[in-house]
Structure formats: structure tokens, C-alpha cells
Coordinates of C-alpha atoms in Angstrom, one line a residue:
Chain A
M1 CA -34.3 176.9 78.3
T2 CA -34.0 174.3 75.5
I3 CA -33.4 175.4 72.0
T4 CA -34.8 172.8 69.6
T5 CA -33.7 172.9 66.0
S6 CA -36.3 171.3 63.7
P7 CA -34.7 169.0 61.1
I8 CA -37.3 170.2 58.5
R9 CA -36.1 173.2 56.5
N10 CA -37.8 174.4 53.3
G11 CA -39.8 171.2 53.5
I12 CA -36.7 169.1 53.4
D13 CA -35.9 166.7 56.2
T14 CA -32.2 167.8 56.8
A15 CA -31.6 164.9 59.2
Q16 CA -32.5 162.5 56.3
M17 CA -30.3 164.5 53.9
Y18 CA -27.2 164.3 56.1
G19 CA -27.9 160.6 56.7
T20 CA -28.2 160.0 53.1
L21 CA -24.8 161.7 52.4
D22 CA -23.1 159.7 55.2
A23 CA -24.6 156.5 53.9
V24 CA -23.5 156.9 50.4
K25 CA -20.0 158.0 51.5
A26 CA -19.8 154.8 53.6
N27 CA -21.3 152.5 51.0
P28 CA -20.9 153.7 47.3
G29 CA -23.1 150.7 46.3
L30 CA -26.0 152.9 47.3
A31 CA -25.2 155.5 44.6
P32 CA -26.4 153.9 41.4
F33 CA -29.9 154.9 40.2
E34 CA -31.8 153.7 37.2
F35 CA -35.0 155.5 36.2
R36 CA -37.4 154.1 33.7
V37 CA -40.2 155.4 31.5
R38 CA -42.6 153.4 29.4
N39 CA -44.3 155.1 26.5
Q40 CA -47.3 154.2 24.4
W41 CA -48.6 155.8 21.2
I42 CA -52.3 156.7 21.4
A43 CA -53.0 158.5 18.1
G44 CA -51.5 161.3 16.1
T45 CA -48.9 163.2 18.1
H46 CA -50.4 162.0 21.3
S47 CA -48.6 159.4 23.6
R48 CA -48.6 158.5 27.2
S49 CA -45.8 157.7 29.5
T50 CA -46.0 155.5 32.5
I51 CA -43.6 156.2 35.3
H52 CA -43.5 153.9 38.3
D53 CA -40.6 151.8 39.4
F54 CA -36.9 152.7 39.6
W55 CA -33.7 151.3 41.1
G56 CA -31.9 153.4 43.8
A57 CA -30.2 153.4 47.1
G58 CA -29.3 149.7 46.7
A59 CA -32.9 148.4 46.1
E60 CA -35.8 148.4 43.7
D61 CA -38.0 151.2 45.0
A62 CA -41.5 150.3 46.3
S63 CA -42.6 153.6 47.5
R64 CA -45.0 154.3 44.7
E65 CA -48.3 152.5 45.1
T66 CA -49.6 153.5 41.7
A67 CA -47.9 154.6 38.5
F68 CA -47.8 158.2 37.3
E69 CA -49.3 158.7 33.8
V70 CA -48.1 161.7 31.8
D71 CA -49.3 162.5 28.3
A72 CA -47.4 164.4 25.5
S73 CA -48.8 165.9 22.3
E74 CA -48.7 169.0 20.2
P75 CA -50.7 172.1 19.5
P76 CA -52.7 172.3 16.2
V77 CA -50.0 174.2 14.5
L78 CA -47.8 171.3 15.1
L79 CA -50.4 168.7 13.8
G80 CA -51.7 167.8 17.3
H81 CA -54.8 168.6 19.4
N82 CA -53.3 170.1 22.5
E83 CA -53.9 166.9 24.4
A84 CA -51.0 167.7 26.6
P85 CA -47.7 169.9 26.6
N86 CA -45.3 169.0 23.9
P87 CA -42.0 167.3 24.4
A88 CA -39.8 170.3 24.1
E89 CA -41.9 171.9 26.8
F90 CA -41.5 168.8 29.0
L91 CA -37.8 169.2 28.6
L92 CA -38.0 172.8 29.9
H93 CA -40.3 171.5 32.8
A94 CA -37.6 168.8 33.6
L95 CA -34.9 171.5 33.7
A96 CA -37.0 173.9 35.9
G97 CA -38.1 171.1 38.3
C98 CA -34.6 169.9 38.7
L99 CA -32.9 173.4 39.2
T100 CA -35.7 174.4 41.7
L101 CA -35.4 171.3 43.9
T102 CA -31.6 171.5 43.8
I103 CA -31.7 175.2 45.0
V104 CA -34.1 174.1 47.8
N105 CA -31.9 171.1 48.8
V106 CA -28.7 173.3 48.8
A107 CA -30.4 176.0 50.8
A108 CA -31.6 173.5 53.3
A109 CA -28.2 172.0 53.7
R110 CA -26.7 175.6 54.2
K111 CA -29.5 176.4 56.8
V112 CA -31.2 179.0 54.7
T113 CA -34.9 179.3 54.8
L114 CA -36.4 180.2 51.4
T115 CA -39.6 182.1 50.9
E116 CA -39.8 182.0 47.1
V117 CA -38.2 180.1 44.2
S118 CA -39.9 180.8 40.8
S119 CA -38.5 180.7 37.3
T120 CA -39.4 181.3 33.7
L121 CA -37.7 179.3 31.0
T122 CA -37.7 179.9 27.3
G123 CA -36.4 177.8 24.5
V124 CA -36.1 178.9 20.8
L125 CA -35.8 176.8 17.7
D126 CA -36.1 177.2 13.9
A127 CA -38.5 174.5 12.6
R128 CA -36.6 174.3 9.3
G129 CA -34.2 171.9 11.1
A130 CA -36.8 169.4 12.4
L131 CA -38.8 169.6 9.2
G132 CA -35.7 168.6 7.3
L133 CA -35.9 171.8 5.1
D134 CA -32.4 173.3 5.8
D135 CA -29.5 171.5 7.6
D136 CA -28.2 174.8 8.7
Y137 CA -30.6 174.6 11.5
R138 CA -30.5 172.1 14.3
N139 CA -33.6 170.2 15.3
G140 CA -33.7 171.4 18.9
F141 CA -33.5 174.6 20.8
T142 CA -30.5 176.8 19.8
Q143 CA -30.7 178.3 23.3
I144 CA -32.6 178.1 26.6
R145 CA -32.9 181.1 28.9
V146 CA -33.7 180.5 32.5
T147 CA -34.5 183.3 34.9
Y148 CA -34.9 182.7 38.6
K149 CA -36.3 184.7 41.4
V150 CA -35.1 183.4 44.8
K151 CA -36.0 185.0 48.1
G152 CA -35.1 183.9 51.6
E153 CA -33.7 184.7 54.9
A154 CA -30.2 185.3 53.8
P155 CA -28.2 188.2 52.1
P156 CA -28.3 188.3 48.3
E157 CA -24.7 187.0 48.1
K158 CA -25.6 183.9 50.0
L159 CA -28.7 183.3 47.9
Q160 CA -26.6 183.7 44.7
E161 CA -24.1 181.2 46.0
I162 CA -26.9 178.7 46.6
V163 CA -28.1 179.2 43.0
D164 CA -24.6 178.8 41.7
R165 CA -24.1 175.7 43.6
A166 CA -27.4 174.2 42.4
Q167 CA -26.5 175.0 38.8
A168 CA -23.2 173.1 39.4
R169 CA -25.0 170.1 40.9
S170 CA -28.3 169.8 39.0
V171 CA -28.9 166.4 37.3
V172 CA -31.0 167.8 34.5
Y173 CA -29.0 170.9 34.0
D174 CA -25.9 168.7 33.5
M175 CA -27.8 166.6 31.0
V176 CA -29.3 169.5 29.0
T177 CA -26.2 171.4 28.8
N178 CA -23.7 168.6 28.1
G179 CA -25.9 166.0 26.5
V180 CA -26.1 162.4 27.2
P181 CA -25.2 159.3 25.0
V182 CA -28.4 157.7 23.9
E183 CA -28.5 154.1 22.6
L184 CA -31.7 153.6 20.4
Q185 CA -32.8 150.2 19.2
A186 CA -36.0 149.3 17.5
E187 CA -37.9 146.0 17.1
V188 CA -39.8 146.5 13.9
G189 CA -42.6 144.6 12.0
Chain B
M1 CA -65.9 153.8 -8.6
T2 CA -64.2 156.7 -6.9
I3 CA -61.2 156.0 -4.8
T4 CA -60.9 158.5 -2.0
T5 CA -57.6 159.0 -0.2
S6 CA -58.3 160.3 3.3
P7 CA -55.7 162.9 4.3
I8 CA -55.7 161.5 7.8
R9 CA -53.1 158.8 8.4
N10 CA -52.0 157.6 11.9
G11 CA -54.2 160.5 13.3
I12 CA -52.1 163.0 11.4
D13 CA -53.7 165.3 8.9
T14 CA -51.3 164.9 6.0
A15 CA -52.8 167.6 4.0
Q16 CA -52.1 170.0 6.9
M17 CA -48.6 168.5 7.1
Y18 CA -47.7 169.0 3.4
G19 CA -49.3 172.6 3.6
T20 CA -47.1 173.4 6.6
L21 CA -44.0 172.2 4.8
D22 CA -44.9 174.3 1.8
A23 CA -45.7 177.4 3.8
V24 CA -42.4 177.3 5.7
K25 CA -40.5 176.7 2.6
A26 CA -42.2 179.8 0.9
N27 CA -41.9 182.0 4.1
P28 CA -39.0 181.1 6.5
G29 CA -40.4 183.7 8.9
L30 CA -42.9 181.1 10.0
A31 CA -40.1 178.7 11.2
P32 CA -39.1 180.3 14.6
F33 CA -40.7 178.9 17.7
E34 CA -40.3 180.0 21.3
F35 CA -41.7 177.7 24.0
R36 CA -42.1 178.9 27.6
V37 CA -42.5 177.2 31.0
R38 CA -43.1 179.0 34.3
N39 CA -42.2 177.1 37.4
Q40 CA -43.2 177.8 41.0
W41 CA -41.7 176.1 44.1
I42 CA -44.4 174.6 46.4
A43 CA -42.5 172.9 49.3
G44 CA -39.5 170.6 49.6
T45 CA -38.7 169.0 46.3
H46 CA -42.1 169.7 44.9
S47 CA -42.7 172.4 42.3
R48 CA -45.3 173.1 39.6
S49 CA -44.8 174.3 36.0
T50 CA -47.5 176.3 34.1
I51 CA -47.3 175.6 30.4
H52 CA -49.6 177.8 28.1
D53 CA -48.5 180.3 25.5
F54 CA -45.8 180.0 22.9
W55 CA -44.7 181.8 19.7
G56 CA -44.7 179.9 16.5
A57 CA -45.7 179.9 12.8
G58 CA -45.4 183.7 12.8
A59 CA -47.8 184.4 15.6
E60 CA -48.4 184.2 19.3
D61 CA -50.4 180.8 19.7
A62 CA -53.9 181.2 21.0
S63 CA -55.0 177.6 20.7
R64 CA -54.8 176.6 24.4
E65 CA -57.8 178.0 26.3
T66 CA -56.4 176.9 29.7
A67 CA -52.8 176.4 30.8
F68 CA -51.4 173.0 31.5
E69 CA -50.1 172.4 35.0
V70 CA -47.5 169.8 35.5
D71 CA -45.7 169.0 38.8
A72 CA -42.3 167.6 39.6
S73 CA -41.0 166.1 42.8
E74 CA -38.9 163.2 44.2
P75 CA -39.6 159.9 45.9
P76 CA -38.8 159.6 49.6
V77 CA -35.4 158.2 49.0
L78 CA -34.5 161.4 47.2
L79 CA -36.2 163.6 50.0
G80 CA -39.5 164.0 48.4
H81 CA -42.9 162.5 48.9
N82 CA -43.8 161.2 45.4
E83 CA -46.0 164.2 44.7
A84 CA -45.1 163.7 41.0
P85 CA -42.4 162.0 38.8
N86 CA -38.9 163.5 39.2
P87 CA -37.2 165.7 36.8
A88 CA -34.9 163.1 35.3
E89 CA -38.0 160.9 34.6
F90 CA -39.5 163.9 32.9
L91 CA -36.5 164.2 30.7
L92 CA -37.0 160.6 29.6
H93 CA -40.7 161.4 29.0
A94 CA -39.7 164.3 26.8
L95 CA -37.5 162.1 24.8
A96 CA -40.0 159.3 24.5
G97 CA -42.9 161.7 23.5
C98 CA -40.7 163.3 20.8
L99 CA -39.3 160.3 19.2
T100 CA -42.8 158.7 19.1
L101 CA -44.6 161.6 17.5
T102 CA -41.7 162.0 15.1
I103 CA -41.9 158.4 14.2
V104 CA -45.7 158.8 13.6
N105 CA -45.3 162.0 11.5
V106 CA -42.6 160.4 9.4
A107 CA -44.7 157.3 8.8
A108 CA -47.7 159.5 7.9
A109 CA -45.5 161.5 5.3
R110 CA -44.4 158.1 3.9
K111 CA -47.9 156.8 3.6
V112 CA -47.3 154.0 6.2
T113 CA -50.1 153.1 8.6
L114 CA -48.8 152.2 12.0
T115 CA -50.5 149.9 14.4
E116 CA -48.2 150.1 17.4
V117 CA -45.4 152.4 18.7
S118 CA -44.3 151.6 22.2
S119 CA -41.0 152.2 24.0
T120 CA -39.0 151.7 27.2
L121 CA -36.5 154.2 28.2
T122 CA -33.9 153.8 31.0
G123 CA -31.4 156.2 32.3
V124 CA -28.6 155.4 34.8
L125 CA -26.6 157.7 37.1
D126 CA -24.4 157.6 40.0
A127 CA -25.6 159.9 42.9
R128 CA -22.0 160.5 44.0
G129 CA -22.0 163.2 41.2
A130 CA -25.1 165.2 42.1
L131 CA -24.4 164.8 45.9
G132 CA -21.0 166.4 45.3
L133 CA -19.1 163.5 46.9
D134 CA -16.9 162.5 43.9
D135 CA -16.2 164.6 40.8
D136 CA -15.4 161.4 38.9
Y137 CA -19.1 161.1 38.4
R138 CA -21.2 163.5 36.4
N139 CA -24.5 164.7 37.8
G140 CA -26.8 163.4 35.1
F141 CA -27.3 160.1 33.4
T142 CA -24.2 158.5 32.0
Q143 CA -26.3 156.7 29.3
I144 CA -30.0 156.5 28.2
R145 CA -31.1 153.3 26.5
V146 CA -34.3 153.5 24.4
T147 CA -36.0 150.4 22.9
Y148 CA -38.8 150.8 20.5
K149 CA -41.4 148.3 19.3
V150 CA -42.9 149.6 16.0
K151 CA -45.6 147.7 14.0
G152 CA -47.4 148.7 10.9
E153 CA -48.4 148.0 7.4
A154 CA -45.0 148.0 5.8
P155 CA -42.1 145.7 5.6
P156 CA -39.5 145.7 8.5
E157 CA -36.9 147.6 6.4
K158 CA -39.4 150.4 5.7
L159 CA -40.3 150.6 9.4
Q160 CA -36.6 150.7 10.4
E161 CA -36.1 153.5 7.8
I162 CA -38.9 155.5 9.5
V163 CA -37.3 155.0 13.0
D164 CA -33.9 156.0 11.6
R165 CA -35.4 159.2 10.0
A166 CA -37.2 160.1 13.2
Q167 CA -34.0 159.7 15.3
A168 CA -32.3 162.1 12.8
R169 CA -35.2 164.7 13.0
S170 CA -36.4 164.5 16.6
V171 CA -36.2 167.9 18.5
V172 CA -35.6 166.4 21.9
Y173 CA -33.4 163.6 20.7
D174 CA -31.1 166.2 19.2
M175 CA -31.2 168.2 22.5
V176 CA -30.6 165.3 24.8
T177 CA -27.8 163.8 22.7
N178 CA -26.0 167.1 21.8
G179 CA -26.9 169.4 24.6
V180 CA -28.2 173.0 24.4
P181 CA -26.5 176.2 25.7
V182 CA -28.4 177.4 28.8
E183 CA -28.2 181.0 30.1
L184 CA -29.2 181.1 33.6
Q185 CA -29.8 184.4 35.6
A186 CA -31.2 184.8 39.1
E187 CA -32.7 187.8 40.8
V188 CA -31.9 187.2 44.5
G189 CA -32.9 188.7 47.8

């Protein structure tokens, strides 16, 4: 009898995952990534980002035949027309998407099959900051709360370890909690 | 001859804008906002966020008849299938969308008509961080570069002032540069 272990777990190709780890270990020149977003104002609070090319794994990526287009705007109470989610909601989406895929990757690496990963994120702010009415309030969220539900074929302690490891390794969690230096330049007129 | 000043500038209803400012000044109870995102894992690196309700301006918002659904995933080199932009790209989109609408709002408040607001954002990271191969590298971007092109019916100095003010008041710029405390809890098993 032959026991075959499929390299696909949780939809992740674990053979590719281990191959990537070995390749980056052997050649750190594969590690730098540059992601790019181009944004165009449409009208009012409404803008559109075009997301297509990036540099990574030692080459300009060519896997995306067409660009993604993603809009952002505001609801009427914030002077928009609900053309799309607002930027603060997109930040929560970025955080959710990153934590979720990191949980799934870590579980796949640890040979744990997951059956559910769902989450609710809330961010609270006081608009007196962004409106410039009171400097005692920051512009952004004072706090983000993230609640995950994770189910899978492993004891709760193991699932909690996976969540903890994902929290320690998530790209966007790091950025949102620790901040990133931003260099902003404008060509005006 | 009657000169009529339209309250709409850059697609922003400036009468509503000033009304909002006055209302929040008079009643700070209108200032708290809570935004919410619910995310569901689909398969592999692919997840979907549902963005609908929020609290703001003293009430639960009811302006969105249907929820927005936004996916996130990864390209093949990062173990996905390009089902959607990746979370780090969504963070750049959130930053772009917020800076752009803040520029447009500030210009409207200052009676400047804009004709173009476009931007390019790049974020660089070294994957040895997120892969857990070398703790000398953080998980997220080491730096984000943002380049704006802003054109409008005002001298360059005035347009630059608008960009500077938007940078100082943007909700997502604040969060990305300064970070936000995140409380993460998981229900496992």
C-alpha cells in the first residue's frame, strides 16, 4: 500500500511553499519586493486605484494579464456617494486579508487542515481630529479590534499557536501596529 | 445681474461640508465613528471582506442598501492565484484613496477648483522578515513612497499648501505613519 501525501493543504501548495523558503535562504536576492499602486481622482471623494505590476522573487512579475481596478470613496455623511468602501475600511480589509492568509499559510506549513477562518474588525475614531477641530484627537483610529474564529483538525492549543505565529509574521499587521515611514512628494500646478 | 456661487466644488457639496463642521463643533457627540469589516476565508490565500454598516454622526448608518464585497489574495509567486490584489497593495490603495479625497476636500474648503489629482505609491519589503528567515528584517514595508501630481486653478504655492494640509489631516496617512494599537482575539477549535 502506498500512502500519498498531497502537497496541497488549505489550498496552499506546500511543495511550492517549502521550495520558496529554500530558494530565498539560498539566494537572499530573491527576497526584495516592491508593490505599486496608481491612483486617479474621479470626482468628489471618489478615486480609483490601478494595481498591476510588482517586483518580487528577483524579477518583474508578469503573472497578471490585466490590472485590478479598485475604487474608494465615502458615504454621504462623509461627503461622498457610497461609490465604494472608504479608505479606513480598506485599511481594515488589508489587515483582515493579511492575517487570514498568514493563518492559512502557517497552518499549511504545520500540516493542519483548517475548516473555517472568519473575522470581524472594528476601528474607532473621533472625527474632531481629521476635521481639524481639536488636536487632542488623532486623525486615524484610536484602536482596532480584531476577532477571529478559527476551526480545523487540530486541538485548540495548536490553532491558537497558529494564530499567534500569524500575528507575529503578518506583513500588514506589522505595518498597521508599528507604522511605516512615508515619503510624500507633490508635483503641483 | 445675479452672481450665483454653486456650493458644489470638485464634486464636494461645500454647504454640507460647512454644515458638518458646525454641527460637530456644536455637538461633539456626532464625532465618534466606528467602521467594521467582516472577512471570510475562501481557499488558499483568497479571502473576502464584506463592508456594509458603520456608526457615525450619532447614528447607525443606513445609506448603503447593499454591502460591498472586496476580495484579497496573492499572486502565484506568493502562493495565490491572483484572485485579487494582495493585502499590502490594499494598504497602499487605502493610503492613496484617503490622501486623494483629503486633498479634494481641503481644496473645496479653500475654494480651489482642481483639474487633476493622480498619484503613484510604492512600498518595498524584504520577504526574509515575513518568511521568518531573518529577524533583521521587519515583516512589512520598510518605506512607502508617494508621488502626487496635483493641478488646479491656483498658483503652485497654494496647491502645495493644500497637499501639506491634507497630509496633516488624512485619516489613513496618520494610521500608516504612526501605527494603531490592535487588539486581536481568537476563538479557536
